Amino acid sequence: MQLGGTIAPEDTTPRYRAAVLAMLLLVYTFNFLDRQILGILAVPIKADLGLTDSQLGLLGGLAFAVLYSTLAIPLALLADRTNRTWVITISLVVWSGFTALCGLATNFMQLLLFRIGVGVGEAGGVAPSYATIADYFPPHQRARALAIYSLGIPIGLASGVLFGAWIAARVDWRAAFIVIGLAGVVIAPFFRMIVKEPRRVKPAADAPKVPMGAVFGILAKKRSFWLLAFAASMSSLCGYGLAFWTSSLLVRSFGFTLIETSWFFGSLLLIGGVAGVFAGGWLADRLGGDKANYARLPAYAWLASAPLFALGFLSENPVWAWALLLIPNGLNILWLGPLTTAVQHLVPPSMRATASASFLLINNLIGLGLGSWSIGILSDQLTPAYGDEALRYAMVAATAFYFVATALALLGAKSLRKDWIVEPVAG
């Protein structure tokens, strides 16, 4: 039985599919640029507004993640039922506008509210983009396409570090938020003009629109969904937390300037991150004959990430620290292509955006929501004993979550074979 509709790959040319993917990548780059720019600006913001590490961690995590995670599901359902490209476009305008407003904040509460606004806007960006890519690309190309889209994470992170520091050093941290936020608003109409809503093949029967509960009902019965979602969230708790605090660590423990920090950390994110994301997608497509490999690949990558991150953060030599941190900056996000592809195949095509949002709800609420905040709290607790070095030890302690992620992913690998839904034939 044909379970749902999707675009027929022969309906679009490879050149146009590449253009669609490039525009989605650009939007995702701004998604992470706007989301993580707070990390590189944490030092001047802390000094200007008189914040604690706990408050900074809250701004970088839970303040953003709560509405970002919960609103993603109704917005994804809206995208599945209406027009995904319009949902993405409007979301881009909203989160970019609130990013610009962050530059006008004069106290913690105002900055908190504007960061919540960024989360509200970004809630409508990722899950509909996953589903759009799955509509445009056939199954044997899907992991690579999703991995290329996921390059927006390291590119966005690196761009936020480099451009945010550059603008802040020459003007101030407020100008960095305003310039980068307005740039996102400018690209929104170009995205809408270029990316057309995919023409989906009608389901075999004219079934009514899928209710949200039906998607949850399918996912809830699948052991692999829960194990992989919590594995990703444990990885993200560490990954988002480390990404947020690394800039502050370089200033406090290595005595770097803001510009030196941006080059050191930006190069790690760009080189390691791009290689890791692309390798994950390529390997998943190559080894995807055994569906369990979509879970095993991230598990092995996380297992190697923990000790390498710890050694890098404990190093006293900046050259050795950079070399040690390069590899785990790639390995820790290798999961993006394999796991996001796997989630697309746990439900029929008409439910993909909502399924992705359900996965992201768990991943982001735990990982993004608690990562930077928990490290900030631990750093504050360790400060009386370790001073400026407290942040270093808090970050090393956080790497233990990669071992938890590894165990959960390996447990989910076998279930994934049984839970995988074969792609329906277009026609």
Short mmCIF file of C-alpha atoms in Angstrom, two decimals:
data_model
loop_
_atom_site.label_atom_id
_atom_site.label_comp_id
_atom_site.label_asym_id
_atom_site.label_seq_id
_atom_site.Cartn_x
_atom_site.Cartn_y
_atom_site.Cartn_z
CA MET A 1 0.00 0.00 0.00
CA GLN A 2 1.26 3.46 -0.82
CA LEU A 3 1.41 5.40 2.44
CA GLY A 4 1.93 8.95 1.35
CA GLY A 5 3.00 11.40 -1.33
CA THR A 6 6.33 12.80 -2.37
CA ILE A 7 7.79 14.57 -5.36
CA ALA A 8 8.89 12.37 -8.22
CA PRO A 9 12.68 12.85 -8.62
CA GLU A 10 12.33 12.93 -12.41
CA ASP A 11 10.12 16.03 -12.10
CA THR A 12 13.12 18.28 -11.38
CA THR A 13 16.51 18.69 -12.98
CA PRO A 14 19.71 18.03 -10.99
CA ARG A 15 20.65 21.70 -11.46
CA TYR A 16 17.42 22.95 -9.91
CA ARG A 17 17.65 20.47 -7.04
CA ALA A 18 21.18 21.78 -6.39
CA ALA A 19 19.82 25.36 -6.37
CA VAL A 20 17.11 24.41 -3.88
CA LEU A 21 19.65 22.71 -1.65
CA ALA A 22 21.98 25.73 -1.85
CA MET A 23 19.21 28.11 -0.76
CA LEU A 24 18.14 25.83 2.09
CA LEU A 25 21.80 25.64 3.14
CA LEU A 26 22.05 29.44 3.12
CA VAL A 27 18.97 29.78 5.33
CA TYR A 28 20.28 27.10 7.70
CA THR A 29 23.60 28.92 7.89
CA PHE A 30 21.76 32.01 9.12
CA ASN A 31 19.79 29.80 11.50
CA PHE A 32 22.96 28.75 13.30
CA LEU A 33 24.74 32.06 12.82
CA ASP A 34 21.91 33.87 14.61
CA ARG A 35 21.54 31.09 17.17
CA GLN A 36 25.18 30.86 18.23
CA ILE A 37 26.54 34.39 17.75
CA LEU A 38 25.86 34.91 21.45
CA GLY A 39 28.79 32.57 22.24
CA ILE A 40 31.53 34.70 20.66
CA LEU A 41 29.97 37.85 22.11
CA ALA A 42 29.57 36.38 25.60
CA VAL A 43 32.68 38.09 27.02
CA PRO A 44 31.76 41.69 26.04
CA ILE A 45 28.07 41.10 26.85
CA LYS A 46 28.95 39.75 30.30
CA ALA A 47 31.13 42.77 31.00
CA ASP A 48 28.61 45.30 29.66
CA LEU A 49 25.47 43.90 31.30
CA GLY A 50 27.12 42.42 34.41
CA LEU A 51 25.92 38.84 33.88
CA THR A 52 26.97 35.59 35.57
CA ASP A 53 27.96 32.40 33.73
CA SER A 54 24.63 30.87 34.74
CA GLN A 55 22.72 33.77 33.14
CA LEU A 56 24.81 33.57 29.99
CA GLY A 57 24.21 29.83 29.80
CA LEU A 58 20.47 30.39 30.20
CA LEU A 59 20.49 32.90 27.33
CA GLY A 60 22.39 30.47 25.12
CA GLY A 61 20.26 27.46 26.00
CA LEU A 62 16.92 27.14 27.74
CA ALA A 63 15.66 30.66 26.93
CA PHE A 64 16.02 29.83 23.26
CA ALA A 65 15.19 26.14 23.32
CA VAL A 66 11.84 25.92 25.12
CA LEU A 67 9.65 27.65 22.53
CA TYR A 68 11.99 26.66 19.68
CA SER A 69 11.44 22.99 20.50
CA THR A 70 7.74 23.04 21.36
CA LEU A 71 6.55 25.34 18.55
CA ALA A 72 8.49 23.30 15.99
CA ILE A 73 5.84 20.57 16.05
CA PRO A 74 2.73 22.67 15.25
CA LEU A 75 4.71 24.68 12.69
CA ALA A 76 5.95 21.46 11.07
CA LEU A 77 2.40 20.14 10.96
CA LEU A 78 1.32 23.43 9.35
CA ALA A 79 4.14 23.02 6.81
CA ASP A 80 3.08 19.44 6.00
CA ARG A 81 -0.50 20.59 5.44
CA THR A 82 0.12 23.88 3.61
CA ASN A 83 3.24 25.34 1.99
CA ARG A 84 6.64 24.46 3.43
CA THR A 85 8.57 27.17 1.60
CA TRP A 86 6.31 29.92 2.96
CA VAL A 87 6.70 28.60 6.50
CA ILE A 88 10.50 28.64 6.11
CA THR A 89 10.49 32.16 4.61
CA ILE A 90 8.33 33.72 7.32
CA SER A 91 10.36 31.96 10.01
CA LEU A 92 13.58 33.40 8.60
CA VAL A 93 12.19 36.94 8.78
CA VAL A 94 11.00 36.47 12.37
CA TRP A 95 14.21 35.01 13.81
CA SER A 96 16.41 37.47 11.93
CA GLY A 97 14.33 40.40 13.18
CA PHE A 98 14.66 39.27 16.79
CA THR A 99 18.40 38.74 16.32
CA ALA A 100 18.67 42.40 15.30
CA LEU A 101 16.63 43.41 18.35
CA CYS A 102 19.16 41.66 20.63
CA GLY A 103 21.51 44.49 19.75
CA LEU A 104 19.12 46.94 21.42
CA ALA A 105 18.92 45.09 24.77
CA THR A 106 20.07 47.07 27.82
CA ASN A 107 19.60 44.42 30.52
CA PHE A 108 19.33 40.67 31.09
CA MET A 109 15.52 40.52 30.88
CA GLN A 110 15.34 42.32 27.54
CA LEU A 111 18.04 40.11 26.05
CA LEU A 112 16.21 37.04 27.43
CA LEU A 113 12.95 38.05 25.74
CA PHE A 114 14.64 38.77 22.41
CA ARG A 115 16.44 35.40 22.53
CA ILE A 116 13.08 33.74 23.13
CA GLY A 117 11.86 35.54 19.99
CA VAL A 118 14.78 34.13 18.01
CA GLY A 119 13.74 30.66 19.18
CA VAL A 120 10.12 31.24 18.15
CA GLY A 121 11.20 32.18 14.63
CA GLU A 122 13.70 29.36 14.20
CA ALA A 123 11.06 26.82 15.26
CA GLY A 124 9.66 26.90 11.72
CA GLY A 125 12.91 26.50 9.83
CA VAL A 126 14.55 23.11 10.23
CA ALA A 127 11.86 20.40 10.16
CA PRO A 128 10.14 21.77 7.00
CA SER A 129 13.58 22.00 5.36
CA TYR A 130 14.31 18.35 6.15
CA ALA A 131 10.99 17.37 4.60
CA THR A 132 11.56 19.54 1.53
CA ILE A 133 14.93 17.90 0.90
CA ALA A 134 13.35 14.46 1.30
CA ASP A 135 10.73 15.50 -1.28
CA TYR A 136 13.30 16.67 -3.82
CA PHE A 137 15.96 13.96 -3.50
CA PRO A 138 15.58 10.20 -4.11
CA PRO A 139 16.42 7.79 -1.26
CA HIS A 140 19.91 6.86 -2.47
CA GLN A 141 20.95 10.55 -2.43
CA ARG A 142 19.07 11.64 0.65
CA ALA A 143 21.71 11.22 3.36
CA ARG A 144 24.25 13.19 1.31
CA ALA A 145 21.69 15.92 0.57
CA LEU A 146 20.77 16.19 4.25
CA ALA A 147 24.46 16.21 5.15
CA ILE A 148 25.10 19.07 2.71
CA TYR A 149 22.16 20.93 4.24
CA SER A 150 23.63 20.24 7.69
CA LEU A 151 26.83 21.99 6.63
CA GLY A 152 24.87 25.06 7.66
CA ILE A 153 25.75 24.16 11.25
CA PRO A 154 29.56 24.42 11.03
CA ILE A 155 29.41 27.18 8.42
CA GLY A 156 26.90 29.13 10.50
CA LEU A 157 28.84 28.58 13.71
CA ALA A 158 32.12 29.61 12.10
CA SER A 159 30.53 32.62 10.39
CA GLY A 160 28.99 33.75 13.66
CA VAL A 161 32.36 33.49 15.40
CA LEU A 162 34.30 35.27 12.64
CA PHE A 163 31.82 37.99 11.64
CA GLY A 164 30.51 38.52 15.16
CA ALA A 165 34.02 39.07 16.54
CA TRP A 166 35.06 41.23 13.59
CA ILE A 167 32.07 43.57 13.90
CA ALA A 168 32.25 43.65 17.71
CA ALA A 169 35.97 44.48 17.65
CA ARG A 170 35.46 47.36 15.21
CA VAL A 171 32.15 48.72 16.54
CA ASP A 172 30.59 46.83 19.47
CA TRP A 173 28.63 43.67 20.26
CA ARG A 174 25.32 45.43 19.61
CA ALA A 175 26.25 46.22 16.00
CA ALA A 176 27.11 42.55 15.41
CA PHE A 177 23.55 41.47 16.31
CA ILE A 178 21.94 44.23 14.25
CA VAL A 179 24.00 43.73 11.07
CA ILE A 180 23.70 39.94 11.03
CA GLY A 181 19.99 40.01 11.88
CA LEU A 182 19.13 42.46 9.10
CA ALA A 183 21.15 40.40 6.59
CA GLY A 184 18.82 37.47 7.22
CA VAL A 185 15.75 39.63 6.55
CA VAL A 186 17.24 40.69 3.21
CA ILE A 187 17.74 37.15 1.89
CA ALA A 188 14.20 35.98 2.76
CA PRO A 189 12.45 37.23 -0.42
CA PHE A 190 15.19 35.75 -2.62
CA PHE A 191 14.70 32.36 -0.96
CA ARG A 192 10.95 32.49 -1.62
CA MET A 193 11.44 33.42 -5.28
CA ILE A 194 13.93 30.63 -5.99
CA VAL A 195 12.59 27.68 -3.97
CA LYS A 196 9.29 26.36 -5.28
CA GLU A 197 6.98 24.22 -3.21
CA PRO A 198 7.57 20.60 -4.32
CA ARG A 199 4.81 18.95 -6.34
CA ARG A 200 3.92 15.92 -4.29
CA VAL A 201 2.46 12.78 -5.77
CA LYS A 202 -1.01 12.13 -4.43
CA PRO A 203 -1.45 9.24 -2.02
CA ALA A 204 -3.02 6.10 -3.50
CA ALA A 205 -6.28 6.90 -1.73
CA ASP A 206 -7.60 10.39 -1.14
CA ALA A 207 -7.05 10.15 2.58
CA PRO A 208 -7.80 13.08 4.90
CA LYS A 209 -4.95 15.21 6.17
CA VAL A 210 -2.85 13.40 8.73
CA PRO A 211 -3.63 14.46 12.31
CA MET A 212 -0.74 15.21 14.64
CA GLY A 213 -1.72 12.33 16.91
CA ALA A 214 -1.29 9.83 14.09
CA VAL A 215 2.35 10.83 13.63
CA PHE A 216 3.02 10.56 17.36
CA GLY A 217 1.23 7.22 17.44
CA ILE A 218 3.56 5.78 14.80
CA LEU A 219 6.72 7.17 16.38
CA ALA A 220 5.78 6.20 19.94
CA LYS A 221 5.70 2.52 19.00
CA LYS A 222 9.16 2.59 17.45
CA ARG A 223 11.96 1.81 19.91
CA SER A 224 14.58 3.15 17.51
CA PHE A 225 12.99 6.62 17.50
CA TRP A 226 13.28 7.02 21.26
CA LEU A 227 16.79 5.61 21.50
CA LEU A 228 18.14 7.70 18.62
CA ALA A 229 16.37 10.87 19.76
CA PHE A 230 17.82 10.59 23.26
CA ALA A 231 21.23 9.62 21.87
CA ALA A 232 21.25 12.76 19.75
CA SER A 233 20.09 14.86 22.71
CA MET A 234 22.94 13.60 24.92
CA SER A 235 25.39 14.43 22.15
CA SER A 236 23.82 17.85 21.63
CA LEU A 237 23.84 18.62 25.34
CA CYS A 238 27.60 18.36 25.19
CA GLY A 239 28.07 19.72 21.67
CA TYR A 240 25.94 22.85 22.05
CA GLY A 241 27.40 23.52 25.48
CA LEU A 242 30.99 23.23 24.30
CA ALA A 243 30.32 25.33 21.21
CA PHE A 244 28.81 28.10 23.33
CA TRP A 245 31.59 28.21 25.94
CA THR A 246 34.75 27.53 23.91
CA SER A 247 35.18 31.20 23.00
CA SER A 248 35.03 32.21 26.67
CA LEU A 249 37.50 29.46 27.57
CA LEU A 250 40.00 30.74 25.01
CA VAL A 251 39.80 34.25 26.45
CA ARG A 252 39.95 33.20 30.11
CA SER A 253 42.45 30.33 30.02
CA PHE A 254 44.62 31.17 27.00
CA GLY A 255 44.45 34.96 27.20
CA PHE A 256 43.28 35.34 23.59
CA THR A 257 41.80 38.56 22.25
CA LEU A 258 38.36 38.46 20.64
CA ILE A 259 39.87 38.40 17.13
CA GLU A 260 42.41 35.69 18.05
CA THR A 261 39.59 33.65 19.53
CA SER A 262 37.51 34.00 16.37
CA TRP A 263 40.30 32.72 14.11
CA PHE A 264 41.24 29.84 16.43
CA PHE A 265 37.69 28.64 17.06
CA GLY A 266 36.25 29.58 13.66
CA SER A 267 38.87 27.49 11.86
CA LEU A 268 38.10 24.50 14.08
CA LEU A 269 34.39 24.77 13.37
CA LEU A 270 34.78 25.28 9.65
CA ILE A 271 37.45 22.67 8.87
CA GLY A 272 36.42 19.99 11.36
CA GLY A 273 32.70 20.59 11.13
CA VAL A 274 32.41 20.60 7.35
CA ALA A 275 34.51 17.45 7.05
CA GLY A 276 32.52 15.67 9.75
CA VAL A 277 29.07 16.51 8.42
CA PHE A 278 29.93 15.62 4.84
CA ALA A 279 31.66 12.38 5.89
CA GLY A 280 28.58 11.35 7.87
CA GLY A 281 26.27 11.75 4.88
CA TRP A 282 28.66 10.08 2.44
CA LEU A 283 29.33 7.11 4.72
CA ALA A 284 25.62 6.65 5.49
CA ASP A 285 24.75 6.47 1.78
CA ARG A 286 27.65 4.07 1.16
CA LEU A 287 26.93 1.79 4.11
CA GLY A 288 23.16 2.22 4.24
CA GLY A 289 22.43 -1.24 2.87
CA ASP A 290 22.39 -2.27 6.53
CA LYS A 291 20.03 0.25 8.12
CA ALA A 292 21.68 -0.28 11.52
CA ASN A 293 24.71 1.61 10.22
CA TYR A 294 22.74 4.84 10.30
CA ALA A 295 22.96 4.53 14.10
CA ARG A 296 26.34 2.83 14.42
CA LEU A 297 28.28 5.54 12.57
CA PRO A 298 27.31 8.30 15.04
CA ALA A 299 27.91 5.98 17.99
CA TYR A 300 31.53 5.29 17.04
CA ALA A 301 32.11 8.98 16.30
CA TRP A 302 30.80 10.05 19.72
CA LEU A 303 32.93 7.42 21.43
CA ALA A 304 36.08 8.97 19.96
CA SER A 305 34.95 12.57 20.54
CA ALA A 306 34.91 12.51 24.36
CA PRO A 307 38.59 11.82 25.11
CA LEU A 308 39.84 14.07 22.31
CA PHE A 309 37.75 17.01 23.52
CA ALA A 310 38.92 16.47 27.10
CA LEU A 311 42.59 16.36 26.08
CA GLY A 312 42.19 19.49 23.97
CA PHE A 313 40.54 21.49 26.75
CA LEU A 314 43.17 20.39 29.29
CA SER A 315 46.09 21.28 27.03
CA GLU A 316 48.13 24.31 28.08
CA ASN A 317 49.61 24.81 24.61
CA PRO A 318 47.33 26.54 22.04
CA VAL A 319 48.91 24.68 19.11
CA TRP A 320 48.34 21.29 20.71
CA ALA A 321 44.88 22.34 21.80
CA TRP A 322 43.92 23.24 18.22
CA ALA A 323 45.26 19.95 16.85
CA LEU A 324 43.48 17.89 19.51
CA LEU A 325 40.18 19.73 19.11
CA LEU A 326 40.07 19.58 15.30
CA ILE A 327 39.07 15.91 15.00
CA PRO A 328 36.25 15.88 17.59
CA ASN A 329 34.83 19.08 16.10
CA GLY A 330 34.13 16.90 13.06
CA LEU A 331 33.22 13.65 14.77
CA ASN A 332 30.71 15.14 17.20
CA ILE A 333 28.38 16.28 14.40
CA LEU A 334 28.92 13.36 12.02
CA TRP A 335 25.51 12.12 13.21
CA LEU A 336 23.51 14.79 11.38
CA GLY A 337 23.29 13.11 7.98
CA PRO A 338 22.69 9.54 9.20
CA LEU A 339 20.20 10.21 12.00
CA THR A 340 18.13 12.87 10.25
CA THR A 341 17.84 10.52 7.27
CA ALA A 342 16.79 7.64 9.53
CA VAL A 343 14.01 9.72 11.09
CA GLN A 344 12.66 10.50 7.61
CA HIS A 345 12.19 6.76 7.09
CA LEU A 346 10.35 6.02 10.33
CA VAL A 347 7.10 7.52 8.96
CA PRO A 348 5.33 7.85 5.60
CA PRO A 349 6.44 10.80 3.41
CA SER A 350 3.40 12.95 4.25
CA MET A 351 4.43 12.95 7.91
CA ARG A 352 8.12 13.79 7.50
CA ALA A 353 8.20 17.38 8.74
CA THR A 354 6.18 16.52 11.84
CA ALA A 355 8.37 13.47 12.54
CA SER A 356 11.49 15.59 12.21
CA ALA A 357 10.04 18.18 14.57
CA SER A 358 9.25 15.45 17.11
CA PHE A 359 12.85 14.26 16.94
CA LEU A 360 14.12 17.84 17.22
CA LEU A 361 11.81 18.50 20.18
CA ILE A 362 13.67 15.91 22.27
CA ASN A 363 17.09 16.75 20.85
CA ASN A 364 16.82 20.51 21.30
CA LEU A 365 14.87 20.68 24.53
CA ILE A 366 17.48 18.54 26.28
CA GLY A 367 20.61 19.25 24.24
CA LEU A 368 20.23 22.89 23.32
CA GLY A 369 18.17 23.76 26.38
CA LEU A 370 20.47 22.30 29.03
CA GLY A 371 23.91 22.22 27.39
CA SER A 372 25.23 25.75 27.81
CA TRP A 373 23.21 26.36 30.96
CA SER A 374 24.46 23.27 32.82
CA ILE A 375 28.09 24.05 31.98
CA GLY A 376 27.55 27.66 33.12
CA ILE A 377 26.06 26.51 36.43
CA LEU A 378 28.90 24.04 37.01
CA SER A 379 31.45 26.73 36.16
CA ASP A 380 29.91 29.09 38.74
CA GLN A 381 29.98 26.30 41.34
CA LEU A 382 33.65 25.54 40.67
CA THR A 383 34.78 29.18 40.54
CA PRO A 384 35.52 29.56 44.28
CA ALA A 385 38.00 26.67 44.01
CA TYR A 386 39.43 27.15 40.52
CA GLY A 387 38.83 30.78 39.53
CA ASP A 388 38.97 31.38 35.76
CA GLU A 389 39.98 27.74 35.26
CA ALA A 390 36.59 26.56 36.53
CA LEU A 391 35.13 26.79 33.04
CA ARG A 392 37.84 24.47 31.68
CA TYR A 393 36.97 21.71 34.18
CA ALA A 394 33.23 22.16 33.70
CA MET A 395 33.64 21.63 29.96
CA VAL A 396 35.80 18.52 30.46
CA ALA A 397 33.14 17.04 32.78
CA ALA A 398 30.46 17.60 30.13
CA THR A 399 32.22 15.30 27.63
CA ALA A 400 30.95 12.29 29.65
CA PHE A 401 27.59 12.70 27.92
CA TYR A 402 29.14 11.43 24.69
CA PHE A 403 29.53 8.00 26.30
CA VAL A 404 25.82 7.98 27.15
CA ALA A 405 25.00 8.94 23.54
CA THR A 406 27.16 6.10 22.25
CA ALA A 407 25.39 3.48 24.36
CA LEU A 408 21.91 4.68 23.35
CA ALA A 409 22.75 4.74 19.63
CA LEU A 410 24.16 1.21 19.69
CA LEU A 411 21.01 -0.01 21.44
CA GLY A 412 18.90 1.66 18.74
CA ALA A 413 20.83 0.21 15.81
CA LYS A 414 19.08 -3.17 15.67
CA SER A 415 15.61 -1.70 16.14
CA LEU A 416 16.20 0.62 13.21
CA ARG A 417 16.22 -2.29 10.75
CA LYS A 418 12.73 -3.33 11.85
CA ASP A 419 11.29 0.18 12.11
CA TRP A 420 12.48 1.46 8.70
CA ILE A 421 9.67 2.24 6.21
CA VAL A 422 10.51 1.45 2.60
CA GLU A 423 10.09 4.39 0.22
CA PRO A 424 6.75 4.15 -1.66
CA VAL A 425 6.97 4.08 -5.42
CA ALA A 426 5.95 7.34 -7.09
CA GLY A 427 3.30 7.03 -9.71
#
